[in-house]
């Protein structure tokens, strides 16, 4: 019998790619999503790619009783991947209480229900935002956690602490925290990708929307940083590579006999790329001349951050393998797919 995995936020950007990889690795997936920032059509596209339709339950993880019933309706869930959360940095400054409630109460509900229903493992979507501007680059998991720059970032830090404290209290679970760097790109089928609501805040969706003519110009936030070309540097990680890290994390949780263990892993490529370099690569692989202009810095941006992924490479046996060229090509193909379908 297939092992059953619950994926909260499974119709979202990273969640949907992870569901594909889980199903291809032979797991049975149950998706829980409130569709606040995603579309139910994603389920059809996951089925087209994998020939398996995941079980989908429309539910908000803030609904404790609803979640409790879900665990009763679908017994024998072995582990959970918890993606469901609000994730826009700027919006979190405007609506901090929404962010704290949504991101923290959902997690608490899940943690409370896990031992009640015999679920032994959780993979948590964390972020390199917990490191702030690191003193040393590349950043390892041992780097100190810095004061958060936004309520969103703070929810990731507090969530990590909540999981850690739950395990210290001898709750019978294991946890893996995956600290993502900058996930970009789309599924090679072009059937899944990032579909932001409204005006995108993140670089690559804004860039592809500019290239296709939805946005007039891409603003590059600052060229006066202390970096070789003056623009910020990030570790851009392909979303399918990132999704595969979750499958390995799940396998590790299911194999582990030892209880009450928490581990954190950096999920990045180990290479920093500047915003201007990324634009260059995009222009080269697509042959499109991008309309961009340099504007002032964006408040709260970190100058440069990239991962030391050695721990994940050695301990998980996971490594980012996709090239930046293929990754940006996939983001572009996804944008073309959205246009063809009239979705954007
Ligand atoms: C941010 C968060 C990260 C979160 C991610 C997803 C921080 C420090 N980082 O990443 O935790 O997981 O969002 O929402 O909180 N840029 C432009 N023009 C644009 C958009 C972006 O020049 O129109 C630049 C930014 O200034 C930045 C880089 O591109 O230097 C990447 O920005 P973005 O894609 O928004 O991601 P982060 O801010 O790195």
Short mmCIF file of C-alpha atoms and ligand atoms in Angstrom, two decimals:
data_model
loop_
_atom_site.label_atom_id
_atom_site.label_comp_id
_atom_site.label_asym_id
_atom_site.label_seq_id
_atom_site.Cartn_x
_atom_site.Cartn_y
_atom_site.Cartn_z
CA UNK A 1 0.00 0.00 0.00
CA UNK A 2 1.23 3.47 -0.86
CA UNK A 3 2.32 5.65 2.03
CA UNK A 4 0.03 8.61 2.57
CA UNK A 5 1.42 12.14 2.78
CA UNK A 6 -0.59 15.26 3.62
CA UNK A 7 0.50 18.38 1.75
CA UNK A 8 -0.95 21.64 3.03
CA UNK A 9 -0.82 24.42 0.45
CA UNK A 10 -0.47 21.72 -2.20
CA UNK A 11 -2.07 23.76 -5.00
CA UNK A 12 0.42 26.60 -4.51
CA UNK A 13 3.63 27.25 -6.42
CA UNK A 14 6.11 25.07 -4.54
CA UNK A 15 3.40 22.77 -3.18
CA UNK A 16 2.11 21.74 -6.61
CA UNK A 17 5.60 20.89 -7.90
CA UNK A 18 6.20 18.86 -4.75
CA UNK A 19 2.96 16.91 -5.16
CA UNK A 20 4.12 15.89 -8.66
CA UNK A 21 7.46 14.64 -7.33
CA UNK A 22 5.82 12.81 -4.41
CA UNK A 23 3.38 11.02 -6.72
CA UNK A 24 6.15 10.13 -9.13
CA UNK A 25 8.09 8.68 -6.18
CA UNK A 26 5.08 6.46 -5.37
CA UNK A 27 3.43 8.29 -2.47
CA UNK A 28 -0.30 8.84 -2.11
CA UNK A 29 -0.93 12.56 -1.67
CA UNK A 30 -3.74 14.39 0.06
CA UNK A 31 -3.77 18.10 -0.63
CA UNK A 32 -5.34 20.56 1.78
CA UNK A 33 -5.63 24.11 0.48
CA UNK A 34 -8.01 27.03 1.02
CA UNK A 35 -7.31 28.29 -2.54
CA UNK A 36 -6.55 31.75 -1.14
CA UNK A 37 -3.66 32.17 -3.55
CA UNK A 38 -4.07 29.31 -6.02
CA UNK A 39 -6.52 27.71 -8.39
CA UNK A 40 -8.21 24.33 -8.25
CA UNK A 41 -7.25 23.83 -11.93
CA UNK A 42 -3.79 22.95 -10.65
CA UNK A 43 -5.20 19.55 -9.66
CA UNK A 44 -6.04 18.78 -13.32
CA UNK A 45 -2.53 19.73 -14.38
CA UNK A 46 -0.92 17.58 -11.69
CA UNK A 47 -3.05 14.70 -13.01
CA UNK A 48 -1.98 15.43 -16.61
CA UNK A 49 1.69 15.24 -15.63
CA UNK A 50 1.56 12.20 -13.33
CA UNK A 51 -1.57 10.33 -14.50
CA UNK A 52 -2.65 10.29 -10.87
CA UNK A 53 -5.24 12.64 -9.41
CA UNK A 54 -4.26 13.67 -5.90
CA UNK A 55 -6.99 13.73 -3.27
CA UNK A 56 -8.00 17.35 -2.74
CA UNK A 57 -9.78 18.78 0.29
CA UNK A 58 -10.64 22.48 0.25
CA UNK A 59 -9.95 23.53 3.80
CA UNK A 60 -8.28 26.28 5.75
CA UNK A 61 -5.62 25.08 8.19
CA UNK A 62 -6.99 27.64 10.66
CA UNK A 63 -10.04 25.34 10.94
CA UNK A 64 -9.00 22.97 13.73
CA UNK A 65 -12.17 20.88 13.64
CA UNK A 66 -12.05 20.62 9.87
CA UNK A 67 -8.47 19.39 10.04
CA UNK A 68 -9.33 16.94 12.81
CA UNK A 69 -12.09 15.51 10.61
CA UNK A 70 -9.69 15.26 7.71
CA UNK A 71 -7.36 13.07 9.76
CA UNK A 72 -10.37 10.90 10.67
CA UNK A 73 -11.57 10.68 7.05
CA UNK A 74 -8.07 9.90 5.79
CA UNK A 75 -6.37 7.76 8.44
CA UNK A 76 -2.79 6.47 8.33
CA UNK A 77 -1.20 9.73 7.18
CA UNK A 78 2.52 9.11 7.67
CA UNK A 79 3.89 12.63 7.41
CA UNK A 80 2.98 16.20 6.55
CA UNK A 81 4.58 18.82 4.37
CA UNK A 82 3.34 22.17 5.60
CA UNK A 83 3.48 24.81 2.86
CA UNK A 84 0.21 26.63 3.56
CA UNK A 85 1.11 30.17 4.58
CA UNK A 86 0.94 33.77 3.45
CA UNK A 87 4.22 34.80 1.86
CA UNK A 88 4.29 38.37 0.58
CA UNK A 89 6.89 40.38 2.47
CA UNK A 90 5.36 43.81 1.73
CA UNK A 91 1.80 42.74 2.50
CA UNK A 92 2.96 41.34 5.84
CA UNK A 93 4.07 44.82 6.88
CA UNK A 94 0.56 46.15 6.08
CA UNK A 95 -1.32 43.23 7.67
CA UNK A 96 0.91 41.83 10.43
CA UNK A 97 -1.87 40.28 12.50
CA UNK A 98 -3.23 38.45 9.48
CA UNK A 99 0.25 37.03 8.89
CA UNK A 100 0.78 36.00 12.51
CA UNK A 101 -2.64 34.37 12.77
CA UNK A 102 -2.55 32.65 9.42
CA UNK A 103 1.01 31.35 9.55
CA UNK A 104 1.29 30.53 13.25
CA UNK A 105 -2.18 29.25 14.17
CA UNK A 106 -2.18 26.91 11.15
CA UNK A 107 1.10 25.42 12.28
CA UNK A 108 -0.07 25.07 15.89
CA UNK A 109 -3.25 23.31 14.74
CA UNK A 110 -1.23 20.84 12.72
CA UNK A 111 1.27 20.17 15.48
CA UNK A 112 -1.51 19.58 18.02
CA UNK A 113 -3.27 17.14 15.72
CA UNK A 114 -0.19 15.14 14.69
CA UNK A 115 0.25 13.04 17.86
CA UNK A 116 -3.52 12.71 18.24
CA UNK A 117 -3.65 10.97 14.85
CA UNK A 118 -0.32 9.17 15.01
CA UNK A 119 1.46 11.32 12.41
CA UNK A 120 5.18 11.15 13.12
CA UNK A 121 6.88 13.63 10.80
CA UNK A 122 6.64 17.15 9.45
CA UNK A 123 8.60 18.97 6.77
CA UNK A 124 8.32 22.71 7.24
CA UNK A 125 8.71 25.37 4.52
CA UNK A 126 11.21 27.79 5.97
CA UNK A 127 13.28 30.47 4.31
CA UNK A 128 16.75 31.91 4.09
CA UNK A 129 15.08 35.06 5.40
CA UNK A 130 15.83 33.68 8.90
CA UNK A 131 19.53 34.57 8.36
CA UNK A 132 18.88 38.23 7.44
CA UNK A 133 22.10 39.66 5.95
CA UNK A 134 24.58 36.98 7.01
CA UNK A 135 28.02 38.02 8.29
CA UNK A 136 29.68 35.24 6.31
CA UNK A 137 28.91 34.00 2.81
CA UNK A 138 27.99 31.42 1.74
CA UNK A 139 25.65 30.98 4.67
CA UNK A 140 25.56 27.68 6.58
CA UNK A 141 22.84 26.36 8.86
CA UNK A 142 25.02 27.33 11.82
CA UNK A 143 24.79 31.05 11.01
CA UNK A 144 22.96 33.05 13.68
CA UNK A 145 19.29 33.83 13.23
CA UNK A 146 18.98 37.61 12.76
CA UNK A 147 16.15 39.90 13.81
CA UNK A 148 13.46 39.54 11.15
CA UNK A 149 13.02 42.36 8.62
CA UNK A 150 9.27 41.80 8.23
CA UNK A 151 6.33 40.13 9.98
CA UNK A 152 6.50 37.47 7.23
CA UNK A 153 10.13 36.72 8.09
CA UNK A 154 9.26 36.71 11.76
CA UNK A 155 6.55 34.09 11.20
CA UNK A 156 9.19 31.79 9.68
CA UNK A 157 11.52 32.29 12.66
CA UNK A 158 8.75 31.82 15.22
CA UNK A 159 7.44 28.77 13.36
CA UNK A 160 10.87 27.16 13.57
CA UNK A 161 10.91 27.90 17.33
CA UNK A 162 7.41 26.51 17.82
CA UNK A 163 8.41 23.24 16.14
CA UNK A 164 11.64 23.08 18.15
CA UNK A 165 9.82 23.70 21.45
CA UNK A 166 7.16 21.11 20.61
CA UNK A 167 9.89 18.53 20.06
CA UNK A 168 11.75 19.55 23.23
CA UNK A 169 8.48 18.96 25.09
CA UNK A 170 8.79 15.34 23.95
CA UNK A 171 6.03 15.44 21.43
CA UNK A 172 6.59 12.17 19.51
CA UNK A 173 7.44 13.71 16.14
CA UNK A 174 10.44 14.40 13.93
CA UNK A 175 10.80 17.59 11.93
CA UNK A 176 12.84 18.79 8.99
CA UNK A 177 13.05 22.52 8.33
CA UNK A 178 13.90 23.32 4.73
CA UNK A 179 15.27 26.83 4.38
CA UNK A 180 14.62 27.80 0.78
CA UNK A 181 16.69 30.40 -0.99
CA UNK A 182 14.98 32.01 -4.04
CA UNK A 183 12.77 29.45 -5.81
CA UNK A 184 12.17 30.24 -9.50
CA UNK A 185 11.18 28.52 -12.73
CA UNK A 186 8.39 26.13 -13.58
CA UNK A 187 7.68 22.50 -14.38
CA UNK A 188 9.30 21.40 -17.69
CA UNK A 189 5.83 20.42 -18.98
CA UNK A 190 4.85 24.12 -18.62
CA UNK A 191 1.65 22.91 -16.93
CA UNK A 192 2.64 24.20 -13.49
CA UNK A 193 4.37 27.37 -12.37
CA UNK A 194 4.05 30.48 -10.31
CA UNK A 195 0.77 32.37 -10.73
CA UNK A 196 0.87 35.40 -8.48
CA UNK A 197 -2.33 37.27 -7.68
CA UNK A 198 -2.23 40.85 -8.96
CA UNK A 199 1.09 42.62 -9.48
CA UNK A 200 3.96 40.23 -8.78
CA UNK A 201 6.33 41.18 -5.98
CA UNK A 202 9.05 38.67 -6.85
CA UNK A 203 11.65 39.19 -9.52
CA UNK A 204 11.08 36.38 -12.03
CA UNK A 205 7.28 36.61 -12.40
CA UNK A 206 7.62 40.38 -12.81
CA UNK A 207 10.34 39.83 -15.37
CA UNK A 208 8.38 37.31 -17.48
CA UNK A 209 5.24 39.47 -17.30
CA UNK A 210 7.31 42.40 -18.58
CA UNK A 211 8.79 40.30 -21.37
CA UNK A 212 5.31 39.25 -22.55
CA UNK A 213 3.95 42.79 -22.36
CA UNK A 214 1.70 42.66 -19.29
CA UNK A 215 4.03 45.06 -17.44
CA UNK A 216 5.72 47.93 -19.16
CA UNK A 217 9.07 47.91 -17.46
CA UNK A 218 10.93 45.86 -14.86
CA UNK A 219 12.30 48.06 -12.10
CA UNK A 220 15.69 46.87 -10.87
CA UNK A 221 15.84 47.89 -7.23
CA UNK A 222 19.28 49.42 -6.81
CA UNK A 223 22.65 49.26 -8.58
CA UNK A 224 24.66 50.83 -5.78
CA UNK A 225 25.10 47.78 -3.53
CA UNK A 226 28.56 46.53 -2.61
CA UNK A 227 28.45 43.79 -5.23
CA UNK A 228 30.43 43.48 -8.49
CA UNK A 229 27.68 45.02 -10.67
CA UNK A 230 25.92 46.92 -7.89
CA UNK A 231 22.67 44.90 -7.96
CA UNK A 232 21.60 42.45 -5.24
CA UNK A 233 22.80 38.85 -5.29
CA UNK A 234 20.56 35.83 -4.63
CA UNK A 235 20.75 32.06 -4.82
CA UNK A 236 18.09 31.20 -7.41
CA UNK A 237 16.96 27.60 -7.00
CA UNK A 238 14.92 25.70 -9.58
CA UNK A 239 11.48 24.82 -8.19
CA UNK A 240 11.66 21.19 -9.37
CA UNK A 241 15.03 20.75 -7.66
CA UNK A 242 13.46 22.27 -4.57
CA UNK A 243 10.43 19.97 -4.82
CA UNK A 244 12.75 16.94 -4.95
CA UNK A 245 14.37 18.01 -1.67
CA UNK A 246 10.96 17.54 -0.03
CA UNK A 247 10.65 13.97 -1.28
CA UNK A 248 14.07 13.15 0.18
CA UNK A 249 13.12 14.85 3.45
CA UNK A 250 9.94 12.75 3.61
CA UNK A 251 11.89 9.54 2.95
CA UNK A 252 14.28 10.51 5.74
CA UNK A 253 11.44 11.17 8.19
CA UNK A 254 9.78 7.86 7.39
CA UNK A 255 13.01 5.89 7.74
CA UNK A 256 14.06 7.50 11.01
CA UNK A 257 13.29 5.36 14.03
CA UNK A 258 14.74 7.87 16.45
CA UNK A 259 12.14 10.31 17.75
CA UNK A 260 12.14 13.93 18.80
CA UNK A 261 14.67 15.08 16.24
CA UNK A 262 14.72 18.38 14.40
CA UNK A 263 17.04 19.22 11.54
CA UNK A 264 17.43 22.31 9.34
CA UNK A 265 18.80 22.30 5.80
CA UNK A 266 19.71 25.05 3.38
CA UNK A 267 18.09 24.39 0.02
CA UNK A 268 20.01 26.43 -2.52
CA UNK A 269 22.47 25.97 -5.36
CA UNK A 270 25.53 27.35 -3.59
CA UNK A 271 25.94 30.01 -6.29
CA UNK A 272 25.04 33.66 -6.09
CA UNK A 273 23.71 35.45 -9.17
CA UNK A 274 23.01 39.16 -9.36
CA UNK A 275 19.71 40.61 -10.53
CA UNK A 276 21.42 42.10 -13.59
CA UNK A 277 23.16 38.81 -14.37
CA UNK A 278 19.83 37.01 -14.21
CA UNK A 279 18.31 39.51 -16.65
CA UNK A 280 21.25 38.89 -19.01
CA UNK A 281 20.77 35.13 -18.89
CA UNK A 282 17.04 35.55 -19.57
CA UNK A 283 17.74 37.75 -22.59
CA UNK A 284 20.31 35.29 -23.90
CA UNK A 285 18.15 32.17 -23.64
CA UNK A 286 14.93 33.71 -24.93
CA UNK A 287 16.35 36.18 -27.43
CA UNK A 288 14.05 38.85 -25.95
CA UNK A 289 15.32 42.33 -25.19
CA UNK A 290 13.90 43.09 -21.79
CA UNK A 291 12.67 46.57 -20.96
CA UNK A 292 14.18 47.32 -17.56
CA UNK A 293 15.40 50.34 -15.68
CA UNK A 294 17.42 50.92 -12.57
CA UNK A 295 15.48 52.56 -9.76
CA UNK A 296 16.17 53.12 -6.04
CA UNK A 297 16.65 50.36 -3.52
CA UNK A 298 13.61 48.49 -2.17
CA UNK A 299 13.16 48.86 1.59
CA UNK A 300 14.05 45.74 3.53
CA UNK A 301 16.12 44.11 0.76
CA UNK A 302 19.20 42.18 1.74
CA UNK A 303 22.32 42.99 -0.27
CA UNK A 304 23.53 39.49 -0.96
CA UNK A 305 22.84 35.99 0.20
CA UNK A 306 23.62 32.55 -1.14
CA UNK A 307 23.65 29.12 0.41
CA UNK A 308 26.29 26.75 1.54
CA UNK A 309 24.25 23.62 0.71
CA UNK A 310 26.97 21.16 1.84
CA UNK A 311 24.89 19.79 4.71
CA UNK A 312 21.94 19.04 2.40
CA UNK A 313 24.31 17.63 -0.26
CA UNK A 314 26.05 15.28 2.16
CA UNK A 315 23.39 14.44 4.71
CA UNK A 316 20.32 14.29 2.43
CA UNK A 317 22.15 13.30 -0.73
CA UNK A 318 20.30 16.16 -2.46
CA UNK A 319 21.84 18.59 -4.90
CA UNK A 320 20.48 21.26 -7.21
CA UNK A 321 21.10 20.05 -10.78
CA UNK A 322 19.12 22.32 -13.12
CA UNK A 323 21.00 25.11 -14.88
CA UNK A 324 19.92 28.73 -14.59
CA UNK A 325 19.45 28.74 -18.38
CA UNK A 326 16.96 25.86 -18.32
CA UNK A 327 15.28 27.31 -15.26
CA UNK A 328 14.66 30.71 -16.86
CA UNK A 329 13.56 29.01 -20.08
CA UNK A 330 11.00 27.05 -18.03
CA UNK A 331 9.73 30.27 -16.42
CA UNK A 332 9.30 31.76 -19.89
CA UNK A 333 7.52 28.68 -21.26
CA UNK A 334 5.12 28.87 -18.32
CA UNK A 335 4.38 32.52 -19.10
CA UNK A 336 3.68 31.55 -22.73
CA UNK A 337 1.36 28.76 -21.53
CA UNK A 338 -0.58 31.25 -19.37
CA UNK A 339 -0.99 33.54 -22.37
CA UNK A 340 -2.12 30.72 -24.63
CA UNK A 341 -4.74 29.67 -22.08
CA UNK A 342 -5.85 33.27 -21.56
CA UNK A 343 -4.97 33.01 -17.88
CA UNK A 344 -2.70 36.03 -17.96
C1 LIG B 1 11.70 37.47 -0.52
C2 LIG B 1 11.95 37.07 0.92
C3 LIG B 1 11.97 35.58 1.02
C4 LIG B 1 10.68 35.02 0.49
C5 LIG B 1 10.51 35.45 -0.95
C6 LIG B 1 9.18 34.93 -1.46
C7 LIG B 1 13.25 38.42 2.44
C8 LIG B 1 14.59 38.97 2.76
N1 LIG B 1 13.19 37.63 1.36
O1 LIG B 1 12.87 37.14 -1.24
O2 LIG B 1 12.11 35.18 2.34
O3 LIG B 1 10.67 33.64 0.59
O4 LIG B 1 10.55 36.87 -1.03
O5 LIG B 1 8.18 35.85 -1.48
O6 LIG B 1 12.31 38.64 3.13
N2 LIG B 1 13.80 42.74 -7.57
C9 LIG B 1 13.87 43.75 -8.51
N3 LIG B 1 12.72 44.11 -9.15
C10 LIG B 1 11.51 43.51 -8.89
C11 LIG B 1 11.46 42.48 -7.93
C12 LIG B 1 12.61 42.11 -7.28
O7 LIG B 1 14.92 44.31 -8.76
O8 LIG B 1 10.50 43.91 -9.50
C13 LIG B 1 15.04 42.33 -6.88
C14 LIG B 1 14.94 42.52 -5.38
O9 LIG B 1 15.35 43.82 -5.02
C15 LIG B 1 15.91 41.44 -4.90
C16 LIG B 1 15.80 40.34 -5.96
O10 LIG B 1 15.23 40.96 -7.10
O11 LIG B 1 17.20 41.94 -4.90
C17 LIG B 1 14.92 39.18 -5.55
O12 LIG B 1 13.68 39.70 -5.07
P1 LIG B 1 12.42 38.77 -4.76
O13 LIG B 1 12.16 37.88 -5.92
O14 LIG B 1 11.31 39.67 -4.32
O15 LIG B 1 12.89 37.83 -3.58
P2 LIG B 1 13.58 38.21 -2.17
O16 LIG B 1 13.25 39.58 -1.74
O17 LIG B 1 15.01 37.83 -2.28
#
